[in-house]
PDB file of C-alpha atoms in Angstrom:
ATOM      1  CA  UNK A   1      96.480  83.968 138.405  1.00 85.00           C
ATOM      2  CA  UNK A   2      95.688  80.372 138.573  1.00 93.00           C
ATOM      3  CA  UNK A   3      93.202  80.895 135.450  1.00 96.00           C
ATOM      4  CA  UNK A   4      96.168  82.213 133.397  1.00 96.00           C
ATOM      5  CA  UNK A   5      98.630  79.390 134.651  1.00 95.00           C
ATOM      6  CA  UNK A   6      95.967  76.793 133.729  1.00 95.00           C
ATOM      7  CA  UNK A   7      95.165  78.013 130.513  1.00 95.00           C
ATOM      8  CA  UNK A   8      98.916  77.700 129.272  1.00 96.00           C
ATOM      9  CA  UNK A   9      99.268  74.295 130.619  1.00 95.00           C
ATOM     10  CA  UNK A  10      98.218  71.076 129.202  1.00 95.00           C
ATOM     11  CA  UNK A  11      95.143  69.436 130.940  1.00 95.00           C
ATOM     12  CA  UNK A  12      97.188  66.230 131.261  1.00 96.00           C
ATOM     13  CA  UNK A  13     100.052  67.862 132.870  1.00 97.00           C
ATOM     14  CA  UNK A  14     100.739  66.472 135.985  1.00 97.00           C
ATOM     15  CA  UNK A  15     101.336  68.915 138.965  1.00 97.00           C
ATOM     16  CA  UNK A  16     104.578  68.407 140.747  1.00 96.00           C
ATOM     17  CA  UNK A  17     103.390  69.725 143.977  1.00 96.00           C
ATOM     18  CA  UNK A  18     100.408  67.554 144.179  1.00 93.00           C
ATOM     19  CA  UNK A  19     101.497  64.510 142.082  1.00 90.00           C
ATOM     20  CA  UNK A  20      98.479  62.935 142.411  1.00 91.00           C
ATOM     21  CA  UNK A  21      96.605  65.494 140.185  1.00 95.00           C
ATOM     22  CA  UNK A  22      96.945  66.471 136.877  1.00 97.00           C
ATOM     23  CA  UNK A  23      95.766  70.112 135.764  1.00 97.00           C
ATOM     24  CA  UNK A  24      92.476  68.778 134.550  1.00 96.00           C
ATOM     25  CA  UNK A  25      91.822  67.639 138.309  1.00 96.00           C
ATOM     26  CA  UNK A  26      93.305  70.898 139.910  1.00 97.00           C
ATOM     27  CA  UNK A  27      91.189  73.217 138.202  1.00 97.00           C
ATOM     28  CA  UNK A  28      87.672  71.730 138.904  1.00 95.00           C
ATOM     29  CA  UNK A  29      88.667  71.084 142.607  1.00 96.00           C
ATOM     30  CA  UNK A  30      89.380  74.944 143.263  1.00 97.00           C
ATOM     31  CA  UNK A  31      86.609  76.054 141.214  1.00 97.00           C
ATOM     32  CA  UNK A  32      84.377  73.612 143.315  1.00 96.00           C
ATOM     33  CA  UNK A  33      85.525  74.953 146.659  1.00 97.00           C
ATOM     34  CA  UNK A  34      84.856  78.354 145.391  1.00 98.00           C
ATOM     35  CA  UNK A  35      81.305  77.710 144.266  1.00 97.00           C
ATOM     36  CA  UNK A  36      80.711  76.017 147.912  1.00 97.00           C
ATOM     37  CA  UNK A  37      82.409  79.309 149.414  1.00 98.00           C
ATOM     38  CA  UNK A  38      80.345  81.246 147.548  1.00 98.00           C
ATOM     39  CA  UNK A  39      77.135  79.674 148.333  1.00 98.00           C
ATOM     40  CA  UNK A  40      77.605  80.041 151.844  1.00 98.00           C
ATOM     41  CA  UNK A  41      78.262  83.740 151.593  1.00 98.00           C
ATOM     42  CA  UNK A  42      75.404  84.328 148.930  1.00 97.00           C
ATOM     43  CA  UNK A  43      72.914  82.354 150.928  1.00 97.00           C
ATOM     44  CA  UNK A  44      73.857  83.219 154.634  1.00 97.00           C
ATOM     45  CA  UNK A  45      73.821  79.604 155.005  1.00 97.00           C
ATOM     46  CA  UNK A  46      74.549  79.048 158.767  1.00 97.00           C
ATOM     47  CA  UNK A  47      74.923  75.098 158.717  1.00 97.00           C
ATOM     48  CA  UNK A  48      77.185  72.812 156.737  1.00 96.00           C
ATOM     49  CA  UNK A  49      76.145  71.611 153.561  1.00 95.00           C
ATOM     50  CA  UNK A  50      75.126  67.950 152.891  1.00 93.00           C
ATOM     51  CA  UNK A  51      76.525  65.605 150.137  1.00 89.00           C
ATOM     52  CA  UNK A  52      73.131  65.724 148.819  1.00 91.00           C
ATOM     53  CA  UNK A  53      73.614  69.366 147.912  1.00 91.00           C
ATOM     54  CA  UNK A  54      76.516  68.644 145.749  1.00 88.00           C
ATOM     55  CA  UNK A  55      74.354  68.352 142.311  1.00 88.00           C
ATOM     56  CA  UNK A  56      72.712  71.765 143.047  1.00 90.00           C
ATOM     57  CA  UNK A  57      75.873  73.552 143.923  1.00 89.00           C
ATOM     58  CA  UNK A  58      78.254  72.340 141.327  1.00 92.00           C
ATOM     59  CA  UNK A  59      76.330  70.772 138.417  1.00 91.00           C
ATOM     60  CA  UNK A  60      78.213  69.344 135.635  1.00 90.00           C
ATOM     61  CA  UNK A  61      81.905  69.514 134.876  1.00 88.00           C
ATOM     62  CA  UNK A  62      83.120  71.103 131.658  1.00 91.00           C
ATOM     63  CA  UNK A  63      85.215  69.278 129.136  1.00 93.00           C
ATOM     64  CA  UNK A  64      88.646  70.426 128.506  1.00 94.00           C
ATOM     65  CA  UNK A  65      88.055  73.279 126.324  1.00 94.00           C
ATOM     66  CA  UNK A  66      85.640  74.859 128.584  1.00 95.00           C
ATOM     67  CA  UNK A  67      87.676  74.458 131.800  1.00 96.00           C
ATOM     68  CA  UNK A  68      89.461  77.571 132.378  1.00 97.00           C
ATOM     69  CA  UNK A  69      86.634  79.910 131.315  1.00 97.00           C
ATOM     70  CA  UNK A  70      84.355  77.880 133.887  1.00 97.00           C
ATOM     71  CA  UNK A  71      86.880  78.154 136.634  1.00 97.00           C
ATOM     72  CA  UNK A  72      86.987  82.084 135.842  1.00 97.00           C
ATOM     73  CA  UNK A  73      83.226  82.149 136.324  1.00 97.00           C
ATOM     74  CA  UNK A  74      83.230  80.356 139.260  1.00 97.00           C
ATOM     75  CA  UNK A  75      85.773  82.580 140.878  1.00 97.00           C
ATOM     76  CA  UNK A  76      83.930  85.544 139.627  1.00 97.00           C
ATOM     77  CA  UNK A  77      80.873  84.693 141.768  1.00 97.00           C
ATOM     78  CA  UNK A  78      83.029  84.047 144.528  1.00 98.00           C
ATOM     79  CA  UNK A  79      84.283  87.715 144.376  1.00 98.00           C
ATOM     80  CA  UNK A  80      80.933  89.168 143.756  1.00 98.00           C
ATOM     81  CA  UNK A  81      79.675  87.009 146.759  1.00 98.00           C
ATOM     82  CA  UNK A  82      82.173  88.698 149.094  1.00 98.00           C
ATOM     83  CA  UNK A  83      82.313  92.107 147.727  1.00 98.00           C
ATOM     84  CA  UNK A  84      78.161  92.425 147.979  1.00 98.00           C
ATOM     85  CA  UNK A  85      77.959  90.617 151.456  1.00 98.00           C
ATOM     86  CA  UNK A  86      77.157  92.903 154.268  1.00 97.00           C
ATOM     87  CA  UNK A  87      79.718  93.419 157.034  1.00 96.00           C
ATOM     88  CA  UNK A  88      77.623  91.808 159.742  1.00 97.00           C
ATOM     89  CA  UNK A  89      77.094  88.468 157.565  1.00 97.00           C
ATOM     90  CA  UNK A  90      76.064  85.448 159.470  1.00 98.00           C
ATOM     91  CA  UNK A  91      76.894  82.247 158.068  1.00 98.00           C
ATOM     92  CA  UNK A  92      78.947  79.185 158.765  1.00 98.00           C
ATOM     93  CA  UNK A  93      82.845  79.043 159.085  1.00 97.00           C
ATOM     94  CA  UNK A  94      85.054  76.831 160.162  1.00 95.00           C
ATOM     95  CA  UNK A  95      88.062  78.473 161.552  1.00 94.00           C
ATOM     96  CA  UNK A  96      88.112  81.469 164.002  1.00 91.00           C
ATOM     97  CA  UNK A  97      88.078  85.155 162.422  1.00 95.00           C
ATOM     98  CA  UNK A  98      86.811  88.471 163.111  1.00 96.00           C
ATOM     99  CA  UNK A  99      83.761  87.724 161.335  1.00 98.00           C
ATOM    100  CA  UNK A 100      82.484  85.193 158.930  1.00 98.00           C
ATOM    101  CA  UNK A 101      82.977  87.398 155.985  1.00 98.00           C
ATOM    102  CA  UNK A 102      86.610  88.195 157.113  1.00 98.00           C
ATOM    103  CA  UNK A 103      87.068  84.210 157.313  1.00 98.00           C
ATOM    104  CA  UNK A 104      85.665  83.523 154.080  1.00 98.00           C
ATOM    105  CA  UNK A 105      87.705  86.042 152.234  1.00 98.00           C
ATOM    106  CA  UNK A 106      91.089  85.183 153.656  1.00 98.00           C
ATOM    107  CA  UNK A 107      90.371  81.280 153.352  1.00 97.00           C
ATOM    108  CA  UNK A 108      89.477  81.726 149.729  1.00 98.00           C
ATOM    109  CA  UNK A 109      92.505  84.209 149.105  1.00 98.00           C
ATOM    110  CA  UNK A 110      94.916  81.554 150.378  1.00 98.00           C
ATOM    111  CA  UNK A 111      93.230  78.795 148.648  1.00 97.00           C
ATOM    112  CA  UNK A 112      93.586  80.420 145.399  1.00 97.00           C
ATOM    113  CA  UNK A 113      97.083  81.205 146.116  1.00 98.00           C
ATOM    114  CA  UNK A 114      98.434  77.979 146.973  1.00 97.00           C
ATOM    115  CA  UNK A 115      96.529  76.226 144.200  1.00 97.00           C
ATOM    116  CA  UNK A 116      97.841  78.811 141.873  1.00 97.00           C
ATOM    117  CA  UNK A 117     101.315  77.773 142.877  1.00 98.00           C
ATOM    118  CA  UNK A 118     100.272  74.246 142.008  1.00 97.00           C
ATOM    119  CA  UNK A 119      99.470  75.531 138.664  1.00 97.00           C
ATOM    120  CA  UNK A 120     102.523  77.366 138.434  1.00 97.00           C
ATOM    121  CA  UNK A 121     104.227  73.983 139.263  1.00 97.00           C
ATOM    122  CA  UNK A 122     102.995  72.396 136.162  1.00 96.00           C
ATOM    123  CA  UNK A 123     104.627  74.845 133.733  1.00 96.00           C
ATOM    124  CA  UNK A 124     107.643  75.710 135.725  1.00 95.00           C
ATOM    125  CA  UNK A 125     108.852  78.004 138.606  1.00 95.00           C
ATOM    126  CA  UNK A 126     106.223  79.109 141.099  1.00 97.00           C
ATOM    127  CA  UNK A 127     106.053  82.812 140.971  1.00 96.00           C
ATOM    128  CA  UNK A 128     106.170  84.608 144.218  1.00 95.00           C
ATOM    129  CA  UNK A 129     103.806  86.304 146.565  1.00 97.00           C
ATOM    130  CA  UNK A 130     103.807  90.043 148.736  1.00 98.00           C
ATOM    131  CA  UNK A 131     105.322  89.256 151.967  1.00 98.00           C
ATOM    132  CA  UNK A 132     102.357  90.664 154.051  1.00 98.00           C
ATOM    133  CA  UNK A 133     100.273  87.871 151.997  1.00 98.00           C
ATOM    134  CA  UNK A 134     102.411  85.110 152.492  1.00 98.00           C
ATOM    135  CA  UNK A 135     102.821  85.958 156.173  1.00 98.00           C
ATOM    136  CA  UNK A 136      99.027  86.012 156.775  1.00 98.00           C
ATOM    137  CA  UNK A 137      99.088  82.877 154.861  1.00 98.00           C
ATOM    138  CA  UNK A 138     101.457  81.045 157.472  1.00 98.00           C
ATOM    139  CA  UNK A 139      99.707  82.500 160.363  1.00 98.00           C
ATOM    140  CA  UNK A 140      96.366  81.068 158.992  1.00 97.00           C
ATOM    141  CA  UNK A 141      97.857  77.775 158.789  1.00 97.00           C
ATOM    142  CA  UNK A 142      99.814  77.568 161.645  1.00 97.00           C
ATOM    143  CA  UNK A 143      97.307  79.265 164.437  1.00 96.00           C
ATOM    144  CA  UNK A 144      94.062  78.194 162.522  1.00 94.00           C
ATOM    145  CA  UNK A 145      94.206  75.258 160.522  1.00 91.00           C
ATOM    146  CA  UNK A 146      97.051  73.055 162.267  1.00 92.00           C
ATOM    147  CA  UNK A 147      96.125  73.740 166.044  1.00 88.00           C
ATOM    148  CA  UNK A 148      92.529  72.511 165.236  1.00 85.00           C
ATOM    149  CA  UNK A 149      93.083  69.856 162.810  1.00 83.00           C
ATOM    150  CA  UNK A 150      94.353  67.403 165.157  1.00 85.00           C
ATOM    151  CA  UNK A 151      96.960  66.226 162.483  1.00 88.00           C
ATOM    152  CA  UNK A 152      99.977  67.145 164.617  1.00 93.00           C
ATOM    153  CA  UNK A 153      99.275  65.455 167.721  1.00 93.00           C
ATOM    154  CA  UNK A 154     102.375  63.140 168.855  1.00 93.00           C
ATOM    155  CA  UNK A 155     103.118  61.046 171.462  1.00 93.00           C
ATOM    156  CA  UNK A 156     106.475  62.518 171.667  1.00 93.00           C
ATOM    157  CA  UNK A 157     106.053  66.216 171.999  1.00 96.00           C
ATOM    158  CA  UNK A 158     107.893  68.219 169.335  1.00 96.00           C
ATOM    159  CA  UNK A 159     108.402  71.918 168.920  1.00 98.00           C
ATOM    160  CA  UNK A 160     108.829  74.175 165.624  1.00 98.00           C
ATOM    161  CA  UNK A 161     110.086  77.912 165.434  1.00 98.00           C
ATOM    162  CA  UNK A 162     109.359  79.641 162.239  1.00 98.00           C
ATOM    163  CA  UNK A 163     111.091  82.888 161.854  1.00 98.00           C
ATOM    164  CA  UNK A 164     110.563  84.985 158.387  1.00 98.00           C
ATOM    165  CA  UNK A 165     113.770  86.647 157.596  1.00 98.00           C
ATOM    166  CA  UNK A 166     112.195  89.469 155.551  1.00 97.00           C
ATOM    167  CA  UNK A 167     109.277  90.538 157.806  1.00 98.00           C
ATOM    168  CA  UNK A 168     110.707  89.643 161.089  1.00 98.00           C
ATOM    169  CA  UNK A 169     107.341  87.608 161.749  1.00 98.00           C
ATOM    170  CA  UNK A 170     107.783  84.517 164.552  1.00 98.00           C
ATOM    171  CA  UNK A 171     105.565  81.709 165.341  1.00 98.00           C
ATOM    172  CA  UNK A 172     106.302  78.766 167.513  1.00 98.00           C
ATOM    173  CA  UNK A 173     104.592  75.530 167.001  1.00 97.00           C
ATOM    174  CA  UNK A 174     103.874  73.133 170.207  1.00 97.00           C
ATOM    175  CA  UNK A 175     103.007  69.672 169.186  1.00 96.00           C
ATOM    176  CA  UNK A 176     101.934  66.859 171.887  1.00 95.00           C
ATOM    177  CA  UNK A 177      99.706  63.884 172.542  1.00 93.00           C
ATOM    178  CA  UNK A 178      96.881  66.176 173.857  1.00 91.00           C
ATOM    179  CA  UNK A 179      96.618  69.274 171.746  1.00 91.00           C
ATOM    180  CA  UNK A 180      98.681  71.708 169.373  1.00 94.00           C
ATOM    181  CA  UNK A 181      99.358  75.709 170.324  1.00 94.00           C
ATOM    182  CA  UNK A 182     100.957  78.327 168.354  1.00 96.00           C
ATOM    183  CA  UNK A 183     101.969  81.458 169.339  1.00 96.00           C
ATOM    184  CA  UNK A 184     103.073  84.324 167.361  1.00 97.00           C
ATOM    185  CA  UNK A 185     106.490  84.253 169.548  1.00 96.00           C
ATOM    186  CA  UNK A 186     110.154  83.343 169.289  1.00 97.00           C
ATOM    187  CA  UNK A 187     110.737  80.593 171.749  1.00 95.00           C
ATOM    188  CA  UNK A 188     113.271  77.645 172.035  1.00 96.00           C
ATOM    189  CA  UNK A 189     112.194  74.826 169.915  1.00 98.00           C
ATOM    190  CA  UNK A 190     113.286  71.305 168.751  1.00 98.00           C
ATOM    191  CA  UNK A 191     113.765  72.988 165.256  1.00 98.00           C
ATOM    192  CA  UNK A 192     114.000  76.361 163.977  1.00 98.00           C
ATOM    193  CA  UNK A 193     113.315  77.204 160.491  1.00 98.00           C
ATOM    194  CA  UNK A 194     114.298  80.329 159.004  1.00 98.00           C
ATOM    195  CA  UNK A 195     113.741  81.800 155.486  1.00 98.00           C
ATOM    196  CA  UNK A 196     111.833  84.550 153.668  1.00 98.00           C
ATOM    197  CA  UNK A 197     108.045  84.376 154.388  1.00 98.00           C
ATOM    198  CA  UNK A 198     107.269  83.438 150.797  1.00 98.00           C
ATOM    199  CA  UNK A 199     109.497  80.206 150.829  1.00 98.00           C
ATOM    200  CA  UNK A 200     107.921  79.750 154.444  1.00 98.00           C
ATOM    201  CA  UNK A 201     104.297  80.071 153.204  1.00 98.00           C
ATOM    202  CA  UNK A 202     105.115  77.355 150.291  1.00 98.00           C
ATOM    203  CA  UNK A 203     107.149  75.088 152.591  1.00 98.00           C
ATOM    204  CA  UNK A 204     104.785  75.071 155.272  1.00 97.00           C
ATOM    205  CA  UNK A 205     101.864  73.920 152.779  1.00 97.00           C
ATOM    206  CA  UNK A 206     104.145  71.535 151.487  1.00 96.00           C
ATOM    207  CA  UNK A 207     104.623  72.967 148.028  1.00 96.00           C
ATOM    208  CA  UNK A 208     108.400  73.172 148.124  1.00 96.00           C
ATOM    209  CA  UNK A 209     110.963  71.337 150.161  1.00 95.00           C
ATOM    210  CA  UNK A 210     113.141  72.645 153.137  1.00 96.00           C
ATOM    211  CA  UNK A 211     116.623  71.126 152.213  1.00 95.00           C
ATOM    212  CA  UNK A 212     117.966  74.799 150.838  1.00 96.00           C
ATOM    213  CA  UNK A 213     116.380  76.495 153.726  1.00 97.00           C
ATOM    214  CA  UNK A 214     118.143  77.482 157.091  1.00 98.00           C
ATOM    215  CA  UNK A 215     116.871  74.950 159.766  1.00 97.00           C
ATOM    216  CA  UNK A 216     118.646  74.544 163.098  1.00 97.00           C
ATOM    217  CA  UNK A 217     118.041  71.609 165.399  1.00 98.00           C
ATOM    218  CA  UNK A 218     116.485  68.491 164.961  1.00 97.00           C
ATOM    219  CA  UNK A 219     115.177  68.175 161.149  1.00 96.00           C
ATOM    220  CA  UNK A 220     113.061  65.156 161.625  1.00 96.00           C
ATOM    221  CA  UNK A 221     110.405  67.688 163.306  1.00 97.00           C
ATOM    222  CA  UNK A 222     110.262  68.926 159.434  1.00 96.00           C
ATOM    223  CA  UNK A 223     110.109  65.352 158.146  1.00 96.00           C
ATOM    224  CA  UNK A 224     107.184  64.797 160.403  1.00 96.00           C
ATOM    225  CA  UNK A 225     105.620  68.162 159.246  1.00 95.00           C
ATOM    226  CA  UNK A 226     105.947  67.272 155.672  1.00 93.00           C
ATOM    227  CA  UNK A 227     104.268  63.885 156.546  1.00 93.00           C
ATOM    228  CA  UNK A 228     101.314  65.422 158.639  1.00 92.00           C
ATOM    229  CA  UNK A 229     100.373  68.633 158.050  1.00 89.00           C
ATOM    230  CA  UNK A 230      98.022  68.106 154.956  1.00 82.00           C
ATOM    231  CA  UNK A 231      94.696  69.700 154.400  1.00 75.00           C
ATOM    232  CA  UNK A 232      92.328  67.674 152.435  1.00 64.00           C
ATOM    233  CA  UNK A 233      88.906  68.607 151.048  1.00 56.00           C
ATOM    234  CA  UNK A 234      86.808  66.023 149.189  1.00 48.00           C
TER     235      UNK A 234
END
């Protein structure tokens, strides 16, 4: 768990996967995201929160001694909100999903998982993920986040094929000046990246490098991905 890794780390420890952060910054960020998500679910809020809602939502930040317990509480509130929400919950969501409840459950699962990798990196090796979960995380990133973010638009069209060697999953991302689209297909591409799906999950979220992964074709596509494929939350 993210909380266990954070509890074992020094709050001043640098997070190698997000070098602008320390553990002291990683944990509040993730707890605030959980608090924000839980509020949409619990309140059935159908419009985005405003900056003026921040004080009500988040409250004061704890000191170092209370930080991990504060995070556990926020994570627990999120799990409780998701567990108690009706299947037909109507609330705001920002990516396509079968339902708002399915969106928030999926998004927060991967939010936690990727930031757990960040917390792990402050201690040493990053633990792995179940292949089916990692494949779902790759799918969310490629077919939901990146096709809508605009970050991967490029005057020179580029394409990336991603193949999971353990699960057999395929994705092909086409990037261009007007749009980005991704299918669950194996297509000829400028670059083809092949690896176990857990490695792909971390690499595509820019939590590990790709030099030791199998890549055929133009590796500049991977450099472009690493530069542009970022997800930020203020």
